[in-house]
Amino acid sequence: MPMSAHEIETLIRASFPDAKIVVEGDDGVHMSAMVVDESFRGMNRVQQQRAVYAALKGKMDGSNGELHALALTTRAPD
């Protein structure tokens, strides 16, 4: 079953409560998200994105994942 932008944001927000999070996409399968959080400071981009994928709690795992593709932009605040 496809995921809504709200469901994705809720999962990410549970791990990053103070983050600026914008999730877009209308088919529930191919989505994009921007996550800006202070906890990313000092992390490289791969580490940041792994942290966000971990927050999705397996929703993208394998062919049975609820979310097929998530274009992810992450950074620390300016």
PDB file of C-alpha atoms in Angstrom:
ATOM      1  CA  MET A   1       0.000   0.000   0.000  1.00  0.00           C
ATOM      2  CA  PRO A   2       1.454   3.406  -0.961  1.00  0.00           C
ATOM      3  CA  MET A   3       2.448   5.880   1.740  1.00  0.00           C
ATOM      4  CA  SER A   4       1.154   9.430   2.002  1.00  0.00           C
ATOM      5  CA  ALA A   5       3.440  12.436   2.412  1.00  0.00           C
ATOM      6  CA  HIS A   6       2.000  12.865   5.908  1.00  0.00           C
ATOM      7  CA  GLU A   7       2.900   9.283   6.908  1.00  0.00           C
ATOM      8  CA  ILE A   8       6.463   9.753   5.678  1.00  0.00           C
ATOM      9  CA  GLU A   9       6.802  13.057   7.525  1.00  0.00           C
ATOM     10  CA  THR A  10       5.441  11.489  10.722  1.00  0.00           C
ATOM     11  CA  LEU A  11       8.036   8.696  10.615  1.00  0.00           C
ATOM     12  CA  ILE A  12      10.891  11.135   9.974  1.00  0.00           C
ATOM     13  CA  ARG A  13       9.650  13.577  12.626  1.00  0.00           C
ATOM     14  CA  ALA A  14       9.712  10.835  15.269  1.00  0.00           C
ATOM     15  CA  SER A  15      13.513  10.708  14.898  1.00  0.00           C
ATOM     16  CA  PHE A  16      14.051  14.385  14.079  1.00  0.00           C
ATOM     17  CA  PRO A  17      11.447  16.309  16.108  1.00  0.00           C
ATOM     18  CA  ASP A  18      12.966  19.759  15.525  1.00  0.00           C
ATOM     19  CA  ALA A  19      13.759  19.325  11.834  1.00  0.00           C
ATOM     20  CA  LYS A  20      12.365  21.292   8.942  1.00  0.00           C
ATOM     21  CA  ILE A  21      10.759  18.530   6.849  1.00  0.00           C
ATOM     22  CA  VAL A  22       9.107  18.882   3.457  1.00  0.00           C
ATOM     23  CA  VAL A  23       7.738  15.762   1.751  1.00  0.00           C
ATOM     24  CA  GLU A  24       6.347  15.945  -1.772  1.00  0.00           C
ATOM     25  CA  GLY A  25       4.886  13.543  -4.295  1.00  0.00           C
ATOM     26  CA  ASP A  26       1.407  12.523  -5.228  1.00  0.00           C
ATOM     27  CA  ASP A  27       1.567   8.851  -6.133  1.00  0.00           C
ATOM     28  CA  GLY A  28       2.630   7.501  -2.727  1.00  0.00           C
ATOM     29  CA  VAL A  29       5.389   5.449  -4.321  1.00  0.00           C
ATOM     30  CA  HIS A  30       7.867   7.946  -5.811  1.00  0.00           C
ATOM     31  CA  MET A  31       8.335  10.733  -3.293  1.00  0.00           C
ATOM     32  CA  SER A  32      10.874  13.391  -2.364  1.00  0.00           C
ATOM     33  CA  ALA A  33      11.831  14.753   1.031  1.00  0.00           C
ATOM     34  CA  MET A  34      13.994  17.569   2.335  1.00  0.00           C
ATOM     35  CA  VAL A  35      15.161  17.261   5.940  1.00  0.00           C
ATOM     36  CA  VAL A  36      17.108  20.083   7.606  1.00  0.00           C
ATOM     37  CA  ASP A  37      18.254  19.263  11.126  1.00  0.00           C
ATOM     38  CA  GLU A  38      20.980  20.424  13.494  1.00  0.00           C
ATOM     39  CA  SER A  39      21.896  16.812  14.280  1.00  0.00           C
ATOM     40  CA  PHE A  40      23.342  16.549  10.753  1.00  0.00           C
ATOM     41  CA  ARG A  41      26.098  19.045  11.539  1.00  0.00           C
ATOM     42  CA  GLY A  42      29.456  17.312  11.171  1.00  0.00           C
ATOM     43  CA  MET A  43      27.985  14.349   9.276  1.00  0.00           C
ATOM     44  CA  ASN A  44      28.663  13.746   5.621  1.00  0.00           C
ATOM     45  CA  ARG A  45      25.723  13.408   3.230  1.00  0.00           C
ATOM     46  CA  VAL A  46      25.764   9.591   3.298  1.00  0.00           C
ATOM     47  CA  GLN A  47      25.592   9.560   7.118  1.00  0.00           C
ATOM     48  CA  GLN A  48      22.726  12.073   7.062  1.00  0.00           C
ATOM     49  CA  GLN A  49      20.724  10.074   4.560  1.00  0.00           C
ATOM     50  CA  ARG A  50      21.326   6.790   6.374  1.00  0.00           C
ATOM     51  CA  ALA A  51      19.917   8.412   9.523  1.00  0.00           C
ATOM     52  CA  VAL A  52      16.757   9.442   7.651  1.00  0.00           C
ATOM     53  CA  TYR A  53      16.358   6.017   6.017  1.00  0.00           C
ATOM     54  CA  ALA A  54      16.691   4.431   9.478  1.00  0.00           C
ATOM     55  CA  ALA A  55      13.841   6.676  10.640  1.00  0.00           C
ATOM     56  CA  LEU A  56      11.625   5.136   7.950  1.00  0.00           C
ATOM     57  CA  LYS A  57      11.739   1.875   9.914  1.00  0.00           C
ATOM     58  CA  GLY A  58      11.967  -0.541   6.999  1.00  0.00           C
ATOM     59  CA  LYS A  59       9.250   1.039   4.855  1.00  0.00           C
ATOM     60  CA  MET A  60      11.671   1.013   1.880  1.00  0.00           C
ATOM     61  CA  ASP A  61      13.012  -2.519   2.414  1.00  0.00           C
ATOM     62  CA  GLY A  62      13.069  -4.686  -0.688  1.00  0.00           C
ATOM     63  CA  SER A  63      10.301  -5.337  -3.155  1.00  0.00           C
ATOM     64  CA  ASN A  64       7.715  -5.513  -0.353  1.00  0.00           C
ATOM     65  CA  GLY A  65       8.483  -2.001   0.912  1.00  0.00           C
ATOM     66  CA  GLU A  66       5.605   0.442   1.044  1.00  0.00           C
ATOM     67  CA  LEU A  67       7.764   3.204  -0.411  1.00  0.00           C
ATOM     68  CA  HIS A  68       9.555   2.436  -3.663  1.00  0.00           C
ATOM     69  CA  ALA A  69      11.625   5.598  -4.174  1.00  0.00           C
ATOM     70  CA  LEU A  70      12.470   8.592  -2.032  1.00  0.00           C
ATOM     71  CA  ALA A  71      14.619  11.381  -3.450  1.00  0.00           C
ATOM     72  CA  LEU A  72      16.273  12.706  -0.313  1.00  0.00           C
ATOM     73  CA  THR A  73      17.922  16.051   0.378  1.00  0.00           C
ATOM     74  CA  THR A  74      19.510  16.483   3.800  1.00  0.00           C
ATOM     75  CA  ARG A  75      21.586  19.213   5.439  1.00  0.00           C
ATOM     76  CA  ALA A  76      22.276  21.058   8.661  1.00  0.00           C
ATOM     77  CA  PRO A  77      20.695  24.505   9.027  1.00  0.00           C
ATOM     78  CA  ASP A  78      22.631  27.506   7.704  1.00  0.00           C
TER      79      ASP A  78
END
